[in-house]
Coordinates of C-alpha atoms in Angstrom, one line a residue:
M30 CA 0.1 0.1 0.0
K31 CA 1.3 3.4 -1.5
L32 CA 1.4 6.1 1.4
I33 CA 2.3 9.8 1.6
K34 CA 4.0 11.6 4.5
V35 CA 3.0 14.9 4.9
I36 CA 3.6 18.0 7.2
A37 CA 0.4 19.8 8.3
V38 CA -0.4 23.0 9.9
S39 CA -3.2 24.5 12.0
L40 CA -5.1 27.7 10.2
T41 CA -4.2 29.6 13.3
M42 CA -0.7 29.0 12.8
L43 CA -1.0 29.5 9.3
F44 CA -2.5 33.1 9.4
G45 CA -0.8 34.0 12.7
A46 CA 2.8 32.9 11.5
A47 CA 4.1 36.9 11.4
Q48 CA 3.5 36.9 15.2
A49 CA 4.7 33.4 16.2
Q50 CA 7.9 33.2 18.2
N51 CA 8.0 29.9 19.5
I52 CA 6.5 26.9 17.8
S53 CA 6.3 23.1 18.6
I54 CA 6.7 20.3 15.8
A55 CA 4.8 17.3 16.9
T56 CA 6.7 14.2 15.7
G57 CA 6.4 10.6 17.0
G58 CA 8.1 8.2 18.9
T59 CA 11.8 8.5 19.8
G60 CA 12.2 4.9 17.6
G61 CA 10.6 6.1 14.7
V62 CA 11.2 8.7 11.6
Y63 CA 9.6 11.6 12.6
Y64 CA 11.3 12.6 15.8
P65 CA 14.8 12.7 14.2
M66 CA 13.4 14.7 11.0
G67 CA 11.1 17.0 13.3
G68 CA 14.4 17.6 15.5
G69 CA 16.2 18.5 12.1
L70 CA 13.5 20.9 11.1
A71 CA 13.5 22.7 14.4
S72 CA 17.3 23.0 14.0
V73 CA 16.9 24.6 10.7
L74 CA 14.1 26.8 11.7
S75 CA 15.6 28.2 14.9
S76 CA 19.1 28.7 13.3
K77 CA 17.9 30.5 9.6
V78 CA 14.8 32.3 10.9
P79 CA 15.3 34.9 12.9
G80 CA 13.5 35.2 16.1
M81 CA 12.1 31.9 15.7
S82 CA 12.7 29.4 18.4
A83 CA 11.3 25.5 17.4
T84 CA 11.2 22.7 19.2
A85 CA 10.6 18.9 18.4
E86 CA 8.5 17.2 20.6
V87 CA 7.9 13.2 21.2
T88 CA 4.0 12.3 20.4
G89 CA 2.4 9.1 19.9
G90 CA 2.2 9.6 16.0
S91 CA 0.1 11.1 13.3
V92 CA -3.4 11.0 15.0
D93 CA -1.8 12.7 18.0
N94 CA -0.2 15.3 15.9
L95 CA -3.4 16.0 14.2
N96 CA -5.4 16.4 17.5
L97 CA -2.6 18.6 18.9
I98 CA -3.2 20.8 15.7
G99 CA -6.8 20.9 16.2
T100 CA -5.9 23.2 19.6
G101 CA -5.1 25.9 17.4
K102 CA -1.8 26.4 19.2
P103 CA 1.2 26.9 17.3
Y104 CA 1.8 23.4 15.8
V105 CA 3.5 21.9 13.0
G106 CA 2.9 18.0 13.0
F107 CA 4.1 15.2 11.0
S108 CA 1.2 12.7 9.5
M109 CA 0.4 10.1 7.1
A110 CA -1.9 11.6 4.2
D111 CA -4.7 9.3 5.3
A112 CA -4.7 10.2 9.0
A113 CA -4.4 13.7 7.9
K114 CA -7.7 13.1 5.7
D115 CA -9.5 11.3 8.1
A116 CA -8.8 14.7 10.4
K117 CA -10.1 17.1 7.9
D118 CA -13.3 15.2 7.1
G119 CA -13.9 14.1 10.7
E120 CA -13.8 10.2 10.0
G121 CA -12.1 7.3 11.6
K122 CA -10.1 8.2 14.6
F123 CA -11.7 11.8 14.0
A124 CA -15.2 11.2 14.0
N125 CA -17.5 14.1 15.3
K126 CA -14.3 16.3 15.5
K127 CA -13.0 17.4 12.4
V128 CA -9.5 19.4 12.3
D129 CA -9.1 22.4 10.5
L130 CA -5.9 21.8 9.1
R131 CA -3.7 22.6 5.9
T132 CA -0.8 20.4 4.2
L133 CA 2.0 22.6 3.8
L134 CA 4.3 20.0 2.1
V135 CA 4.7 16.6 1.1
L136 CA 7.7 14.7 2.2
Y137 CA 8.1 11.5 0.4
P138 CA 5.8 8.5 -0.8
N139 CA 6.6 5.5 0.9
L140 CA 5.1 1.8 1.2
M141 CA 3.4 0.4 4.0
H142 CA 5.2 -3.0 4.9
V143 CA 3.9 -6.0 6.6
V144 CA 6.7 -7.9 8.3
T145 CA 6.9 -11.3 8.9
V146 CA 9.5 -14.2 9.1
D147 CA 9.5 -17.7 7.5
S148 CA 8.6 -19.9 10.3
T149 CA 5.3 -18.4 10.8
G150 CA 3.8 -19.9 7.3
I151 CA 2.2 -16.5 6.7
K152 CA 2.1 -15.9 2.8
S153 CA -0.6 -13.2 2.4
M154 CA -2.8 -11.0 4.7
K155 CA -5.4 -13.7 5.2
D156 CA -2.8 -15.7 7.0
L157 CA -2.6 -13.3 9.6
K158 CA -6.1 -14.8 11.1
G159 CA -5.5 -16.1 14.4
K160 CA -2.0 -14.8 14.5
R161 CA -0.6 -12.2 17.4
I162 CA 0.4 -8.9 15.0
S163 CA 1.6 -5.6 16.1
T164 CA -0.6 -2.9 14.5
G165 CA 1.5 0.1 15.8
A166 CA 1.5 2.6 19.0
P167 CA -1.7 3.9 20.0
G168 CA -2.1 7.8 18.4
S169 CA 0.1 6.6 15.3
A170 CA -1.4 6.4 11.9
T171 CA 0.2 3.1 11.3
E172 CA -2.5 1.5 13.5
V173 CA -5.0 3.3 11.4
M174 CA -3.6 2.1 8.2
A175 CA -3.2 -1.8 9.9
F176 CA -6.9 -1.8 11.0
R177 CA -7.6 -0.9 7.2
L178 CA -5.3 -3.4 5.7
L179 CA -7.0 -6.4 7.9
E180 CA -10.6 -5.0 6.9
A181 CA -9.4 -5.2 3.2
A182 CA -8.3 -8.6 3.9
G183 CA -11.8 -9.7 5.3
L184 CA -10.4 -9.6 8.7
D185 CA -11.9 -8.4 12.1
K186 CA -9.6 -6.4 14.1
D187 CA -10.8 -7.5 17.4
K188 CA -12.0 -10.8 16.6
D189 CA -9.5 -12.3 13.9
V190 CA -6.2 -11.4 15.4
K191 CA -4.3 -10.8 18.7
R192 CA -3.3 -7.4 18.6
E193 CA -0.3 -5.8 20.2
R194 CA 0.0 -1.8 20.0
L195 CA 3.7 -1.6 19.8
S196 CA 6.0 1.5 18.7
V197 CA 8.2 0.5 15.7
A198 CA 11.1 0.4 17.7
E199 CA 9.3 -2.2 19.9
S200 CA 7.9 -3.9 16.7
V201 CA 11.7 -4.4 15.3
N202 CA 13.6 -5.3 18.4
A203 CA 14.4 -8.7 17.9
V204 CA 18.3 -8.6 18.0
K205 CA 19.5 -8.5 21.4
D206 CA 23.1 -7.7 22.9
R207 CA 24.8 -11.1 23.7
S208 CA 27.5 -9.7 25.8
I209 CA 28.6 -11.6 28.7
N210 CA 28.6 -8.7 30.8
A211 CA 26.6 -6.4 33.6
F212 CA 27.3 -3.3 34.6
A213 CA 26.4 -0.6 37.3
L214 CA 25.5 3.2 36.4
P215 CA 24.7 6.2 38.9
G216 CA 21.6 6.6 40.5
G217 CA 21.6 3.2 41.6
F218 CA 20.6 1.2 38.2
I219 CA 22.4 -2.3 37.3
G220 CA 22.1 -3.6 34.1
F221 CA 22.5 -7.4 33.0
H222 CA 22.9 -8.5 29.3
T223 CA 20.6 -11.7 28.3
G224 CA 24.5 -13.4 27.6
L225 CA 25.2 -13.4 31.1
L226 CA 22.2 -15.2 32.0
V227 CA 22.6 -18.1 29.4
S228 CA 26.4 -18.7 30.4
A229 CA 25.7 -18.9 33.9
E230 CA 25.6 -22.6 35.3
T231 CA 23.5 -21.4 38.4
D232 CA 21.6 -19.0 40.1
S233 CA 24.4 -18.4 42.6
E234 CA 26.8 -17.4 39.6
V235 CA 24.4 -14.7 38.7
A236 CA 23.8 -13.4 42.0
S237 CA 27.8 -13.0 42.3
V238 CA 27.5 -10.7 39.5
M239 CA 24.5 -9.1 41.1
G240 CA 26.8 -8.7 44.3
H241 CA 29.5 -7.3 42.8
E242 CA 27.8 -4.6 40.7
T243 CA 25.9 -4.0 43.8
G244 CA 29.2 -3.1 45.5
H245 CA 29.8 -0.4 42.7
V246 CA 26.3 1.2 43.6
L247 CA 27.1 1.2 47.1
Q248 CA 30.6 2.5 47.5
R249 CA 29.5 4.9 44.7
H250 CA 32.6 4.1 42.1
L251 CA 31.4 5.7 39.0
A252 CA 29.8 8.4 40.9
R253 CA 32.7 9.6 42.3
Q254 CA 35.1 9.4 39.1
M255 CA 32.3 11.4 37.3
D256 CA 32.2 13.9 40.0
K257 CA 36.3 14.5 39.0
Q258 CA 35.7 14.7 35.4
T259 CA 34.9 17.3 32.7
T260 CA 32.6 17.1 29.8
N261 CA 34.9 14.9 27.9
T262 CA 34.1 12.3 30.4
M263 CA 30.8 12.4 29.0
I264 CA 31.8 11.7 25.4
A265 CA 34.0 8.8 26.8
L266 CA 31.3 7.0 28.2
A267 CA 28.9 7.4 25.1
G268 CA 31.9 5.8 23.2
I269 CA 32.1 2.9 25.7
L270 CA 28.2 2.4 25.9
L271 CA 28.0 2.3 22.0
G272 CA 30.9 -0.2 22.1
A273 CA 29.3 -2.2 24.3
L274 CA 26.0 -2.1 22.0
A275 CA 28.0 -2.7 18.9
A276 CA 30.0 -5.8 20.6
S277 CA 27.6 -8.3 19.3
R278 CA 27.4 -7.0 15.9
N279 CA 30.6 -6.1 14.6
P280 CA 33.6 -6.3 17.4
G281 CA 36.0 -4.2 14.9
A282 CA 33.5 -1.2 15.4
A283 CA 33.0 -1.8 19.1
S284 CA 37.0 -1.5 19.8
G285 CA 37.1 1.6 17.7
L286 CA 34.1 3.4 19.2
M287 CA 35.5 2.5 22.8
Q288 CA 39.3 3.4 22.3
G289 CA 37.9 6.5 20.5
G290 CA 35.8 7.4 23.4
Q291 CA 38.5 6.6 26.0
A292 CA 41.0 8.8 24.4
V293 CA 38.9 11.8 25.1
A294 CA 38.8 10.9 28.8
V295 CA 42.4 11.3 30.1
N296 CA 43.9 8.3 32.2
N297 CA 40.9 6.1 31.2
Q298 CA 38.8 7.5 34.2
L299 CA 35.7 6.1 33.1
S300 CA 37.0 2.2 33.8
Y301 CA 36.9 1.5 37.5
S302 CA 40.3 1.1 39.2
R303 CA 42.0 -1.9 40.1
D304 CA 41.1 -1.0 43.9
A305 CA 37.7 0.0 43.2
E306 CA 37.3 -3.6 41.3
R307 CA 38.8 -5.5 44.6
E308 CA 36.4 -3.4 46.7
A309 CA 33.4 -4.5 44.6
D310 CA 34.5 -8.1 44.5
R311 CA 34.8 -7.8 48.5
I312 CA 31.6 -6.6 49.2
G313 CA 29.9 -8.6 46.4
F314 CA 31.3 -11.7 48.3
Q315 CA 29.9 -10.3 51.5
I316 CA 26.5 -9.8 50.0
L317 CA 26.3 -13.5 48.5
A318 CA 27.3 -15.0 51.6
A319 CA 24.7 -13.2 53.7
S320 CA 21.8 -13.8 51.1
G321 CA 22.8 -17.5 51.2
Y322 CA 23.9 -18.3 48.1
D323 CA 26.6 -20.9 47.5
V324 CA 29.8 -18.8 47.5
N325 CA 31.7 -20.9 45.1
G326 CA 29.6 -19.2 42.5
A327 CA 32.0 -16.0 42.3
P328 CA 34.9 -18.0 41.3
G329 CA 32.7 -20.0 39.0
F330 CA 31.4 -17.5 37.0
F331 CA 34.9 -15.8 36.7
Q332 CA 36.2 -19.0 35.4
R333 CA 33.4 -19.1 32.7
L334 CA 33.8 -15.5 32.1
Q335 CA 37.4 -16.3 31.2
K336 CA 36.9 -19.0 28.9
A337 CA 34.1 -16.9 26.8
T338 CA 36.3 -13.7 26.2
G339 CA 39.1 -15.9 25.9
I340 CA 41.1 -13.6 28.0
M341 CA 44.6 -15.4 28.9
D342 CA 46.4 -12.8 31.0
S343 CA 49.8 -15.0 31.8
G344 CA 53.0 -12.9 31.8
V345 CA 51.0 -9.4 31.3
P346 CA 51.7 -7.4 34.6
S347 CA 48.3 -6.8 36.3
Y348 CA 49.3 -3.0 36.7
V349 CA 48.8 -2.3 33.2
R350 CA 45.3 -3.3 33.1
T351 CA 42.5 -0.8 34.2
H352 CA 40.5 -4.0 35.9
P353 CA 42.1 -6.7 37.9
L354 CA 43.4 -9.6 36.0
T355 CA 40.6 -12.5 35.9
T356 CA 43.2 -15.0 37.2
D357 CA 43.8 -12.5 40.2
R358 CA 40.0 -12.1 40.9
I359 CA 39.4 -15.8 40.6
A360 CA 42.2 -16.5 43.1
D361 CA 41.3 -13.9 45.7
M362 CA 37.3 -15.2 45.3
Q363 CA 38.7 -19.0 46.0
D364 CA 40.5 -17.7 48.9
R365 CA 37.6 -16.0 50.4
A366 CA 35.1 -19.2 49.6
R367 CA 37.8 -21.6 51.7
N368 CA 37.1 -19.4 54.8
I369 CA 33.3 -20.2 54.9
A370 CA 31.6 -23.5 55.2
N371 CA 30.9 -25.3 52.0
R372 CA 27.3 -25.0 51.4
N373 CA 25.1 -27.2 49.0
V374 CA 22.5 -24.5 47.8
P375 CA 19.9 -26.0 45.5
T376 CA 19.1 -24.0 42.0
S377 CA 15.9 -22.9 41.6
V378 CA 13.6 -24.0 38.7
E379 CA 13.0 -20.4 37.9
F380 CA 16.6 -20.3 36.6
Y381 CA 16.5 -22.5 34.4
F382 CA 13.6 -21.1 32.6
I383 CA 14.7 -17.7 32.9
K384 CA 17.8 -18.8 31.2
A385 CA 15.4 -20.1 28.3
R386 CA 13.9 -16.9 27.9
A387 CA 16.9 -15.3 27.6
R388 CA 17.9 -17.2 24.9
M389 CA 14.9 -16.2 23.4
E390 CA 15.5 -12.6 23.5
Q391 CA 18.8 -13.4 21.7
S392 CA 17.1 -14.7 19.0
G393 CA 15.1 -12.5 16.4
S394 CA 15.3 -13.9 12.5
S395 CA 13.9 -16.9 11.2
S396 CA 17.3 -18.7 11.2
Q397 CA 18.1 -18.2 14.7
M398 CA 14.7 -19.5 15.5
Y399 CA 15.5 -22.6 13.7
D400 CA 18.8 -23.0 15.8
L401 CA 17.4 -21.9 18.8
K402 CA 14.7 -24.8 18.4
N403 CA 17.4 -27.3 17.8
T404 CA 19.1 -26.0 20.9
F405 CA 16.3 -26.4 23.0
E406 CA 15.4 -29.8 21.6
G407 CA 18.9 -31.0 22.8
L408 CA 18.7 -29.6 25.9
S409 CA 15.4 -31.4 26.5
K410 CA 17.3 -34.9 25.7
Q411 CA 20.0 -34.2 28.3
S412 CA 20.1 -36.3 31.5
A413 CA 19.8 -33.4 34.0
P414 CA 16.7 -32.2 35.3
G415 CA 17.4 -28.7 34.4
K416 CA 18.7 -28.7 31.2
Q417 CA 15.7 -30.9 30.1
M418 CA 13.5 -28.1 32.1
E419 CA 15.2 -25.4 30.1
G420 CA 14.6 -27.3 26.9
F421 CA 10.9 -28.0 27.1
Y422 CA 10.0 -24.5 28.2
G423 CA 12.2 -22.9 25.5
L424 CA 10.2 -24.9 23.2
A425 CA 7.1 -23.9 24.4
L426 CA 8.5 -20.3 23.9
V427 CA 9.4 -21.1 20.3
A428 CA 6.1 -22.4 19.5
Q429 CA 4.3 -19.6 21.1
K430 CA 6.1 -17.1 19.2
Q431 CA 5.4 -19.2 16.0
G432 CA 1.9 -19.2 16.7
K433 CA 1.4 -22.8 17.3
F434 CA -0.3 -22.5 20.8
D435 CA -1.3 -25.9 21.2
Q436 CA 1.9 -27.3 20.6
A437 CA 3.4 -24.7 23.2
S438 CA 0.9 -26.0 25.8
S439 CA 2.1 -29.3 25.5
Y440 CA 5.7 -28.5 25.8
L441 CA 4.9 -26.3 28.8
Q442 CA 2.9 -29.0 30.7
Q443 CA 6.2 -31.3 30.1
A444 CA 8.3 -28.6 31.9
R445 CA 5.9 -28.3 34.5
N446 CA 5.7 -32.1 35.1
L447 CA 9.9 -31.9 35.0
A448 CA 9.6 -29.0 37.7
N449 CA 7.2 -30.6 40.0
S450 CA 9.3 -34.1 40.1
A451 CA 12.6 -32.4 40.1
S452 CA 11.8 -30.4 43.1
A453 CA 10.4 -33.1 45.3
P454 CA 11.4 -33.4 49.1
G455 CA 15.5 -33.7 49.2
S456 CA 16.1 -32.6 45.4
P457 CA 18.6 -30.1 45.1
I458 CA 16.2 -28.2 43.1
Q459 CA 13.9 -25.6 44.6
R460 CA 10.3 -25.5 43.3
Q461 CA 9.7 -22.0 42.9
S462 CA 8.6 -20.4 39.5
L463 CA 6.7 -17.6 38.0
S464 CA 7.6 -18.3 34.6
L465 CA 5.4 -21.2 34.2
D466 CA 2.3 -19.2 35.2
I467 CA 2.8 -16.7 33.1
T468 CA 3.5 -18.6 30.2
S469 CA 0.1 -20.3 31.2
S470 CA -1.8 -17.0 31.1
E471 CA -0.3 -15.5 27.7
L472 CA -1.1 -19.0 25.6
A473 CA -4.6 -18.9 27.3
L474 CA -5.2 -15.4 26.3
A475 CA -3.8 -16.1 22.8
K476 CA -6.1 -19.2 22.3
G477 CA -9.2 -16.8 23.2
K478 CA -9.8 -18.2 26.8
N479 CA -9.5 -14.7 28.5
E480 CA -11.3 -15.9 31.6
E481 CA -8.9 -18.5 32.6
A482 CA -6.3 -16.3 31.4
L483 CA -7.3 -13.7 34.1
H484 CA -7.9 -16.6 36.9
I485 CA -3.9 -17.9 36.0
A486 CA -3.0 -14.2 36.3
Q487 CA -4.6 -13.5 39.6
A488 CA -3.5 -16.5 41.0
T489 CA 0.1 -15.5 40.1
L490 CA -0.2 -12.1 41.3
K491 CA -1.5 -13.4 44.6
A492 CA 1.2 -15.6 44.8
Y493 CA 3.9 -12.9 43.9
P494 CA 2.3 -9.7 44.4
Q495 CA 5.3 -7.8 43.3
S496 CA 5.6 -9.2 39.8
Y497 CA 5.6 -6.8 37.0
A498 CA 5.0 -9.7 34.7
A499 CA 1.8 -11.0 36.7
G500 CA 0.2 -7.6 37.2
A501 CA 0.9 -7.1 33.3
A502 CA -0.6 -10.5 32.3
M503 CA -3.6 -9.7 34.7
M504 CA -3.8 -6.1 32.8
N505 CA -4.0 -7.5 29.5
A506 CA -6.9 -10.1 30.3
Y507 CA -8.8 -7.5 32.0
L508 CA -8.4 -5.3 28.4
K509 CA -9.3 -8.5 26.6
L510 CA -12.5 -9.0 28.3
G511 CA -13.3 -5.4 27.9
R512 CA -13.0 -4.9 32.0
T513 CA -11.6 -1.5 31.5
N514 CA -13.0 -0.2 35.0
D515 CA -11.1 -3.1 36.7
A516 CA -7.9 -2.4 35.0
I517 CA -7.9 1.2 35.6
A518 CA -8.7 0.8 39.1
W519 CA -6.0 -1.7 39.6
L520 CA -3.5 0.5 37.7
K521 CA -4.3 3.8 39.5
V522 CA -3.3 1.9 42.7
R523 CA -0.3 0.6 41.2
T524 CA 1.0 4.3 40.3
R525 CA 0.2 5.5 43.2
L526 CA 2.5 2.7 44.9
Q527 CA 5.2 2.7 42.4
P528 CA 4.8 6.2 40.8
N529 CA 8.4 6.2 39.1
E530 CA 7.2 2.9 37.0
V531 CA 6.8 3.8 33.2
V532 CA 5.2 0.3 32.5
W533 CA 2.4 1.0 34.7
W534 CA 1.6 4.6 33.3
T535 CA 2.0 3.5 29.8
M536 CA -0.7 0.4 30.6
L537 CA -2.8 3.0 32.2
S538 CA -2.7 5.2 29.5
N539 CA -3.7 2.4 26.9
A540 CA -6.9 1.5 29.5
Y541 CA -7.9 4.8 29.4
D542 CA -7.5 4.7 25.6
Q543 CA -9.7 1.7 25.5
A544 CA -12.4 3.4 27.7
K545 CA -12.4 6.4 25.7
N546 CA -11.5 8.5 28.7
V547 CA -9.4 11.3 26.4
P548 CA -8.3 13.5 29.4
M549 CA -7.0 10.9 31.7
R550 CA -5.4 9.0 28.7
H551 CA -3.2 12.3 28.0
Y552 CA -2.6 12.6 31.8
A553 CA -1.1 9.1 32.0
L554 CA 0.7 9.7 28.7
G555 CA 1.9 13.0 30.3
E556 CA 3.4 11.0 33.5
K557 CA 5.0 8.3 31.0
Y558 CA 6.9 11.3 29.1
A559 CA 8.0 13.1 32.5
L560 CA 9.4 9.9 33.8
E561 CA 11.3 9.5 30.6
G562 CA 12.5 13.3 31.2
A563 CA 10.6 14.5 28.0
W564 CA 9.4 17.7 30.0
P565 CA 8.0 19.6 27.0
S566 CA 6.2 16.5 25.7
A567 CA 4.9 15.8 28.9
I568 CA 3.5 19.2 29.8
E569 CA 1.8 19.3 26.4
Q570 CA 0.0 15.8 27.0
L571 CA -1.4 17.5 30.4
K572 CA -2.7 20.7 28.8
I573 CA -4.4 18.5 26.3
A574 CA -6.1 16.6 29.1
R575 CA -6.9 19.8 30.6
S576 CA -8.4 21.3 27.5
S577 CA -10.1 18.0 26.0
G578 CA -13.0 18.1 28.5
G579 CA -15.0 15.4 30.0
A580 CA -12.8 15.2 33.1
D581 CA -14.6 15.8 36.4
F582 CA -13.8 17.9 39.1
Y583 CA -11.4 16.1 41.0
Q584 CA -9.6 14.7 37.8
A585 CA -9.3 18.4 36.5
S586 CA -7.8 19.3 39.9
S587 CA -5.2 16.9 39.8
I588 CA -4.6 17.5 36.2
D589 CA -3.8 21.3 37.0
A590 CA -1.8 20.4 40.2
R591 CA 0.4 18.4 38.2
L592 CA 0.8 20.6 35.2
R593 CA 2.0 23.5 37.6
E594 CA 4.6 21.0 39.1
M595 CA 5.8 19.8 36.0
Q596 CA 6.2 23.5 34.7
K597 CA 8.1 24.2 37.7
Q598 CA 10.5 21.3 37.7
Y599 CA 11.0 22.0 34.1
Q600 CA 11.6 25.6 34.5
E601 CA 14.2 24.5 37.6
E602 CA 16.3 22.4 34.8
L603 CA 16.6 25.0 32.3
K604 CA 17.4 27.4 34.7
E605 CA 20.2 25.0 35.8
Q606 CA 21.4 24.8 32.2
G607 CA 21.1 29.1 31.7
K608 CA 17.8 28.4 29.6
N609 CA 14.4 30.3 29.6
M610 CA 11.1 28.6 29.8
P611 CA 9.5 28.7 26.5
S612 CA 6.6 31.0 26.3

């Protein structure tokens, strides 16, 4: 399907351009095309037009942009031509609310692509029946066009397919980083790569790495180093992080990125010093022991890391390296472990299921999926119960991704049977699994057994009240059943308990959207943008919420109060940067 990308503008903006000093360019999500194009357009307008200040704002896409234009404010927005026509004619997503707009220019024609992989067996649009598909993010024209394509193929978007409302970046995010690494950053964040989970043999090994990185956070190693550095430090950090992301794709490029970044910062100040690494090892070991894990997990993992990275450091003086040599750290951990009584700590069944999920996260193309299935089949035939569980659970995940839900349920039951038998009294494996129940709920939902999916999710959440996955599974079931009020009620409580979690605000926005509560949808979306640091977009969402009508007195008061708070926080940030608040 051939589409047209356009730039639209409100009539207020068109005829009031001579007085406009500040304009906002409504773009799309940060993972799409509109956002960087809008940033470029804003840069050109601000630098080339005297007295004009233009900023690009993150939005949901074409539909959101056209709604913003409808407010009559100084907005320029990107949109697909089809969505713009709907807005002008008051059709589709704009039923009963025409937008008085004009097209400034046509950017480029493009094709509407429907992407799949070989293993799904999808050869035509009609083959999408019964499949799980992404129709685009809420507020985007991608979703509008996806609905029309389904309709043209004779499919009901609500009954014939299982829809996921994902952004462009989320829809194509199949290739994951395979680095065997973990890292800590200022602010208490600890990152784990999937490769670490796949390479570990026990959860004690994973815990040893978590303990080490927690040691860095507790001692504020990176924060203390950054306090001493100049702006060049941030350039070096960017180089290191880009290099880490490039490592699994192109080792040569990764090396160049890292070396280039480090060259800017004198004396490699971004890398932990040898003393900091030893301190993190010591604290991590204490945390590992106090948590009841097997203390041999630390040297066990470092040995596996040494084999995986091929680091052979014999004959190289340790002082020339930024980090202590792997052999040094293994010897130190082994010495510490000898002073603690040996523990026979069982590995939980959940560890094996998480390993299977980590393998899935690393695989995206059809060829990888084929190889992954072979890997899981091999694991399922091994003698060790843990390997068998990982294998059968992995096969269930592969079948689920391929839309073979009955086959997935069969594999899942085999994994469950193994978990129950392997975790009998006296077994070296502990029975504690969230993954089995979450996958059971997902499969029930995929089969259209929405009540069963909800029952499983509710029971799982009761057993694991802090689980994000269980909460998300319950929300998905509520929305499939049309129980939006229940979903909204639960998410309102959750956002009060965990106000800094983007996932809950995103789901709350989707729930309000399904309930057709326009002001509260924009309110929740504003909170999401605020947590992501996109203050202009967050403020604009709350302004839309305030002006859209339909909010009751309490909701309107909350929106006004939160809008003032956001504006104050944004103003303070700009003041620190020596900038003024846009008018």
